[in-house]
C-alpha atoms as a printed R data frame, in Angstrom:
    type eleno elety resid chain resno       x       y       z
1   ATOM     1    CA   MET     A     1 124.927  93.384 142.058
2   ATOM     2    CA   THR     A     2 123.638  94.987 145.245
3   ATOM     3    CA   LYS     A     3 123.821  98.393 143.565
4   ATOM     4    CA   LEU     A     4 121.663  97.141 140.685
5   ATOM     5    CA   LEU     A     5 119.073  95.615 143.006
6   ATOM     6    CA   ASN     A     6 118.928  98.761 145.131
7   ATOM     7    CA   SER     A     7 118.440 100.874 142.018
8   ATOM     8    CA   LEU     A     8 115.666  98.567 140.776
9   ATOM     9    CA   ASN     A     9 113.942  98.794 144.140
10  ATOM    10    CA   GLU     A    10 114.265 102.579 144.370
11  ATOM    11    CA   ASN     A    11 113.015 103.141 140.817
12  ATOM    12    CA   LYS     A    12 110.535 100.277 140.514
13  ATOM    13    CA   SER     A    13 107.427 102.414 139.949
14  ATOM    14    CA   GLY     A    14 109.176 104.502 137.331
15  ATOM    15    CA   ILE     A    15 110.612 101.394 135.671
16  ATOM    16    CA   ALA     A    16 107.187  99.730 135.462
17  ATOM    17    CA   ILE     A    17 105.564 102.861 134.028
18  ATOM    18    CA   MET     A    18 108.432 103.394 131.556
19  ATOM    19    CA   ILE     A    19 108.229  99.808 130.286
20  ATOM    20    CA   ALA     A    20 104.458 100.216 129.833
21  ATOM    21    CA   ALA     A    21 105.068 103.533 128.034
22  ATOM    22    CA   SER     A    22 107.565 101.835 125.705
23  ATOM    23    CA   ALA     A    23 105.021  99.117 124.951
24  ATOM    24    CA   CYS     A    24 102.356 101.752 124.208
25  ATOM    25    CA   THR     A    25 104.585 103.624 121.764
26  ATOM    26    CA   ALA     A    26 105.529 100.366 120.023
27  ATOM    27    CA   LEU     A    27 101.844  99.396 119.762
28  ATOM    28    CA   GLY     A    28 101.100 102.873 118.415
29  ATOM    29    CA   GLN     A    29 103.735 102.435 115.733
30  ATOM    30    CA   LEU     A    30 102.290  99.029 114.840
31  ATOM    31    CA   CYS     A    31  98.887 100.670 114.411
32  ATOM    32    CA   TRP     A    32 100.436 103.329 112.173
33  ATOM    33    CA   LYS     A    33 101.898 100.568 110.026
34  ATOM    34    CA   LEU     A    34  98.523  98.811 109.899
35  ATOM    35    CA   SER     A    35  96.858 102.070 108.831
36  ATOM    36    CA   ALA     A    36  98.831 101.877 105.562
37  ATOM    37    CA   GLY     A    37  99.097 105.664 105.479
38  ATOM    38    CA   GLU     A    38  95.319 106.128 105.405
39  ATOM    39    CA   ILE     A    39  93.219 108.077 107.879
40  ATOM    40    CA   ASN     A    40  91.381 105.259 109.601
41  ATOM    41    CA   LEU     A    41  90.867 103.697 113.039
42  ATOM    42    CA   PHE     A    42  94.368 102.200 113.060
43  ATOM    43    CA   LEU     A    43  95.906 105.633 112.547
44  ATOM    44    CA   ILE     A    44  93.735 107.214 115.244
45  ATOM    45    CA   GLY     A    45  94.371 104.288 117.610
46  ATOM    46    CA   GLY     A    46  98.093 104.544 116.920
47  ATOM    47    CA   LEU     A    47  98.121 108.244 117.669
48  ATOM    48    CA   SER     A    48  96.201 107.606 120.885
49  ATOM    49    CA   LEU     A    49  98.583 104.859 121.999
50  ATOM    50    CA   TYR     A    50 101.623 106.947 121.154
51  ATOM    51    CA   PHE     A    51 100.177 109.883 123.122
52  ATOM    52    CA   LEU     A    52  99.440 107.554 126.035
53  ATOM    53    CA   GLY     A    53 103.044 106.338 125.887
54  ATOM    54    CA   ALA     A    54 104.340 109.906 125.929
55  ATOM    55    CA   VAL     A    55 102.193 110.742 128.944
56  ATOM    56    CA   GLY     A    56 103.432 107.572 130.626
57  ATOM    57    CA   MET     A    57 107.027 108.673 130.063
58  ATOM    58    CA   VAL     A    58 106.346 112.035 131.674
59  ATOM    59    CA   ILE     A    59 104.738 110.334 134.657
60  ATOM    60    CA   ALA     A    60 107.515 107.745 134.920
61  ATOM    61    CA   PHE     A    61 110.162 110.437 135.240
62  ATOM    62    CA   ARG     A    62 108.449 111.555 138.458
63  ATOM    63    CA   PHE     A    63 109.237 108.155 140.012
64  ATOM    64    CA   GLY     A    64 112.872 107.628 139.221
65  ATOM    65    CA   SER     A    65 116.182 108.877 137.943
66  ATOM    66    CA   LEU     A    66 116.515 110.037 134.357
67  ATOM    67    CA   SER     A    67 119.704 107.981 133.949
68  ATOM    68    CA   VAL     A    68 117.885 104.818 135.024
69  ATOM    69    CA   LEU     A    69 114.569 105.343 133.235
70  ATOM    70    CA   HIS     A    70 115.564 106.855 129.898
71  ATOM    71    CA   PRO     A    71 117.541 103.817 128.649
72  ATOM    72    CA   LEU     A    72 114.366 101.773 129.086
73  ATOM    73    CA   LEU     A    73 112.834 103.633 126.152
74  ATOM    74    CA   SER     A    74 115.060 101.479 123.962
75  ATOM    75    CA   LEU     A    75 112.860  98.536 124.923
76  ATOM    76    CA   GLY     A    76 110.389  99.969 122.423
77  ATOM    77    CA   TYR     A    77 112.652  98.547 119.694
78  ATOM    78    CA   VAL     A    78 112.369  95.123 121.304
79  ATOM    79    CA   PHE     A    79 108.582  95.367 121.549
80  ATOM    80    CA   ALA     A    80 108.367  96.560 117.934
81  ATOM    81    CA   LEU     A    81 110.452  93.632 116.727
82  ATOM    82    CA   PHE     A    82 108.177  91.069 118.336
83  ATOM    83    CA   LEU     A    83 104.976  92.931 117.403
84  ATOM    84    CA   GLY     A    84 106.145  93.003 113.791
85  ATOM    85    CA   SER     A    85 106.742  89.282 113.924
86  ATOM    86    CA   MET     A    86 103.406  88.480 115.570
87  ATOM    87    CA   PHE     A    87 101.096  90.800 113.608
88  ATOM    88    CA   LEU     A    88 102.918  91.492 110.342
89  ATOM    89    CA   GLU     A    89 104.609  88.112 109.948
90  ATOM    90    CA   GLU     A    90 108.024  89.750 109.728
91  ATOM    91    CA   ILE     A    91 110.919  87.360 110.044
92  ATOM    92    CA   ILE     A    92 113.153  87.604 113.107
93  ATOM    93    CA   THR     A    93 116.698  86.649 112.180
94  ATOM    94    CA   SER     A    94 119.568  85.602 114.399
95  ATOM    95    CA   LYS     A    95 120.988  89.125 113.963
96  ATOM    96    CA   ASN     A    96 117.700  90.507 115.314
97  ATOM    97    CA   TYR     A    97 117.950  88.259 118.376
98  ATOM    98    CA   ILE     A    98 121.546  89.341 118.969
99  ATOM    99    CA   GLY     A    99 120.590  92.994 118.592
100 ATOM   100    CA   THR     A   100 117.672  92.512 120.963
101 ATOM   101    CA   ALA     A   101 119.938  90.929 123.549
102 ATOM   102    CA   LEU     A   102 122.405  93.815 123.191
103 ATOM   103    CA   ILE     A   103 119.612  96.372 123.650
104 ATOM   104    CA   ILE     A   104 118.431  94.665 126.824
105 ATOM   105    CA   ILE     A   105 121.962  94.283 128.171
106 ATOM   106    CA   GLY     A   106 122.708  97.913 127.289
107 ATOM   107    CA   ALA     A   107 119.554  99.174 128.999
108 ATOM   108    CA   VAL     A   108 120.510  97.261 132.144
109 ATOM   109    CA   LEU     A   109 124.140  98.415 132.055
110 ATOM   110    CA   ILE     A   110 123.374 102.064 131.355
111 ATOM   111    CA   GLY     A   111 120.395 102.349 133.625
112 ATOM   112    CA   GLY     A   112 121.373  99.771 136.150
113 ATOM   113    CA   GLY     A   113 122.306 101.937 139.001
114 ATOM   114    CA   ASP     A   114 122.044 105.228 140.737
115 ATOM   115    CA   ASP     A   115 125.192 106.454 142.363
């Protein structure tokens, strides 16, 4: 447990930026979905958010270990699930909740510590 807390403390800036980057890419994908394949403000906004997320990832890697930060990109799936539910009225099933929990647990286990 101490190893995990030390890793979180050492990589906290990178972790915060990577989580924000994951949220940006998920929001960008939501905008792409809302664009319905047309060239409109949703598509342009989605591209902008996705680009912002990519830049955030590059910056995040300056503030932490690759092995700690990269698994956090999987949180984009979690954000996308809840964004789909909130804005597209997609149904979240019990399997979705289990998968979400596994993603979060996996991100913590894989990225939970520098050696």
